[in-house]
Coordinates of C-alpha atoms in Angstrom, one line a residue:
M1 CA 7.2 14.5 12.6
Q2 CA 6.3 15.9 9.3
V3 CA 7.4 14.1 6.0
Y4 CA 8.1 15.8 2.9
K5 CA 9.1 15.2 -0.7
S6 CA 11.4 18.0 -1.0
I7 CA 13.2 20.6 1.2
E8 CA 11.2 23.2 -0.7
E9 CA 8.1 22.0 1.2
L10 CA 9.5 22.8 4.7
P11 CA 7.9 25.7 6.4
K12 CA 9.2 28.9 4.9
D13 CA 10.5 30.5 8.2
L14 CA 12.3 27.4 9.4
S15 CA 16.0 27.6 10.2
F16 CA 17.4 24.2 10.2
G17 CA 20.3 21.7 10.3
V18 CA 20.3 18.8 7.9
T19 CA 21.9 15.4 7.6
I20 CA 21.5 13.0 4.6
G21 CA 21.6 9.3 4.5
N22 CA 19.7 6.0 3.8
F23 CA 19.2 5.2 7.6
D24 CA 18.3 1.6 6.6
G25 CA 17.6 -0.1 10.0
V26 CA 18.3 3.0 12.0
H27 CA 21.1 1.2 13.7
K28 CA 23.1 2.4 16.7
G29 CA 25.4 4.5 14.4
H30 CA 22.4 6.2 13.0
Q31 CA 21.0 6.8 16.5
G32 CA 24.1 8.3 17.7
L33 CA 24.3 10.5 14.6
V34 CA 20.7 11.7 14.9
R35 CA 21.1 12.3 18.7
E36 CA 24.2 14.3 18.2
I37 CA 22.9 16.5 15.4
K38 CA 19.6 17.0 17.2
E39 CA 21.4 18.2 20.2
K40 CA 23.6 20.5 18.2
C41 CA 20.6 21.8 16.2
S42 CA 18.7 22.4 19.6
N43 CA 21.7 24.3 21.0
R44 CA 21.7 26.7 18.0
G45 CA 17.8 27.2 18.0
L46 CA 17.5 25.1 14.7
S47 CA 15.2 22.4 13.7
L48 CA 16.6 19.0 12.6
V49 CA 15.8 17.9 8.9
V50 CA 16.9 14.4 7.9
V51 CA 17.0 13.8 4.1
T52 CA 16.8 10.3 2.9
F53 CA 15.7 8.4 -0.3
V54 CA 12.8 6.3 -1.5
P55 CA 13.4 3.8 -2.7
H56 CA 16.8 2.9 -1.3
P57 CA 19.4 3.6 -3.9
L58 CA 20.4 -0.1 -4.3
V59 CA 16.9 -0.9 -5.6
I60 CA 17.6 1.3 -8.6
L61 CA 21.3 1.1 -9.1
K62 CA 21.8 -2.6 -8.5
N63 CA 18.3 -4.0 -8.6
E64 CA 18.6 -5.3 -5.2
R65 CA 15.4 -6.7 -3.5
S66 CA 14.5 -7.9 0.0
F67 CA 17.6 -6.6 1.6
L68 CA 16.1 -3.7 3.7
L69 CA 16.2 -4.1 7.4
N70 CA 12.9 -2.2 7.8
S71 CA 10.1 -0.7 5.6
Y72 CA 10.1 3.0 4.8
K73 CA 7.1 3.4 7.2
E74 CA 9.2 1.6 10.0
R75 CA 12.1 3.9 9.2
Q76 CA 9.9 6.9 9.6
A77 CA 8.8 5.6 13.0
L78 CA 12.2 4.8 14.2
L79 CA 13.4 8.4 13.2
E80 CA 10.4 9.8 14.8
K81 CA 11.1 8.1 18.1
L82 CA 14.6 9.7 17.9
G83 CA 13.0 13.2 17.8
V84 CA 13.4 13.9 14.1
E85 CA 11.0 16.8 13.5
H86 CA 11.2 16.9 9.7
L87 CA 11.9 14.1 7.3
V88 CA 12.5 14.7 3.6
E89 CA 12.1 11.5 1.4
L90 CA 13.7 12.3 -2.0
N91 CA 12.5 10.1 -5.0
F92 CA 15.7 8.2 -5.9
T93 CA 16.1 7.6 -9.5
R94 CA 19.0 6.9 -12.0
D95 CA 18.9 10.5 -13.0
L96 CA 19.3 11.7 -9.5
S97 CA 22.2 9.3 -8.9
S98 CA 24.1 10.7 -12.0
L99 CA 23.9 14.3 -10.7
Q100 CA 27.2 16.0 -10.0
P101 CA 27.5 16.8 -6.4
D102 CA 27.1 20.6 -6.7
T103 CA 24.0 20.0 -8.9
F104 CA 22.5 17.7 -6.4
L105 CA 23.1 20.3 -3.6
D106 CA 21.8 23.1 -5.6
K107 CA 18.6 21.2 -6.7
H108 CA 17.8 19.4 -3.5
I109 CA 19.4 20.9 -0.5
F110 CA 20.0 24.5 -1.1
I111 CA 16.8 25.2 -2.8
R112 CA 15.5 27.5 0.0
D113 CA 16.9 29.7 2.8
G114 CA 17.1 28.5 6.4
L115 CA 19.9 25.8 6.1
K116 CA 22.5 26.8 8.8
F117 CA 24.2 23.7 9.6
F118 CA 25.2 20.4 7.5
F119 CA 26.1 17.4 9.6
L120 CA 27.7 14.5 7.9
G121 CA 28.4 10.8 8.8
Y122 CA 32.0 9.8 8.6
D123 CA 31.5 7.7 5.5
F124 CA 29.2 10.2 3.7
A125 CA 29.5 10.4 -0.1
F126 CA 27.0 11.3 -2.8
G127 CA 26.6 12.3 -6.4
A128 CA 27.9 10.7 -9.6
N129 CA 30.7 8.4 -8.7
K130 CA 30.3 9.3 -5.1
A131 CA 32.5 12.6 -5.8
G132 CA 30.6 14.6 -3.1
D133 CA 32.7 13.8 -0.1
H134 CA 33.3 15.9 3.1
E135 CA 35.9 18.1 1.5
F136 CA 33.6 18.9 -1.4
V137 CA 30.8 19.7 0.9
K138 CA 33.0 21.9 3.2
S139 CA 34.3 23.8 0.1
Y140 CA 30.8 24.1 -1.3
C141 CA 29.3 25.5 2.0
A142 CA 32.1 27.9 2.8
N143 CA 30.7 30.9 1.0
K144 CA 27.2 30.0 2.0
K145 CA 27.6 30.6 5.7
V146 CA 26.6 27.0 6.4
E147 CA 28.5 25.2 9.1
V148 CA 29.7 21.7 8.3
E149 CA 30.6 19.1 10.8
V150 CA 31.6 15.4 10.2
Q151 CA 30.7 12.7 12.9
E152 CA 33.4 10.4 14.1
K153 CA 33.3 6.7 13.2
Q154 CA 31.5 4.8 16.0
E155 CA 32.7 1.3 16.7
E156 CA 32.0 -1.5 19.2
T157 CA 33.5 -4.8 19.7
L158 CA 31.6 -6.1 16.8
G159 CA 33.1 -3.4 14.4
T160 CA 31.7 -0.4 12.9
F161 CA 27.9 -0.1 13.2
S162 CA 26.4 -0.5 9.7
S163 CA 23.3 -1.8 8.0
S164 CA 25.5 -4.2 6.1
L165 CA 26.8 -5.6 9.4
A166 CA 23.4 -6.1 10.7
R167 CA 22.3 -7.8 7.5
K168 CA 25.3 -10.1 7.5
F169 CA 24.5 -11.2 11.2
L170 CA 20.9 -12.0 10.1
R171 CA 22.1 -14.0 7.1
T172 CA 24.6 -15.9 9.2
G173 CA 21.9 -16.8 11.8
E174 CA 23.3 -14.5 14.6
P175 CA 20.3 -12.4 15.6
L176 CA 21.7 -11.4 19.0
K177 CA 24.7 -9.8 17.1
A178 CA 22.3 -8.1 14.8
Q179 CA 20.5 -6.9 17.8
E180 CA 23.6 -5.3 19.3
V181 CA 24.2 -3.4 16.0
L182 CA 20.5 -2.2 15.7
G183 CA 20.2 -1.5 19.4
R184 CA 16.9 -3.4 19.5
P185 CA 15.7 -6.8 18.4
F186 CA 15.2 -7.3 14.7
S187 CA 11.6 -7.6 13.8
L188 CA 9.6 -8.4 10.6
S189 CA 6.3 -7.0 9.6

């Protein structure tokens, strides 16, 4: 897997599909999303590009510390294990968080040719005040000939897979439930 700081750094001749998210913990929901988009990209002859953030937005926006389920290097390894070919780790800043959704897409996603497929998680939102939702992305991409698809919510008996749920189970001393959410035993390094 190649790691970049910007989509601009991707190989110039690359045709790709993209998904964006924090991917903290790379839990079962993330795993399903990545596998699904990987297959859909492969069926279209596209490479998969995952866009994420370093540091995690909560570090900047809420000064949260010691909440991540894995380190950034561990996240890279987990995504690589799922077959991610290209990982873009955008530097998350207050300025980035305050961008309007169209400006974020113009400056950080649509800054080069090759994007053909935009795959979004069911709870995806971005930009100032999370104004960039599914409908915004679909409208934005309509005249760019970029296909947009939204993943269904994935649930189990424990509830929706989420990093927050895994953290909750770890805080309440329920590591086996956290393992069910993560799809692997929780570990520290």
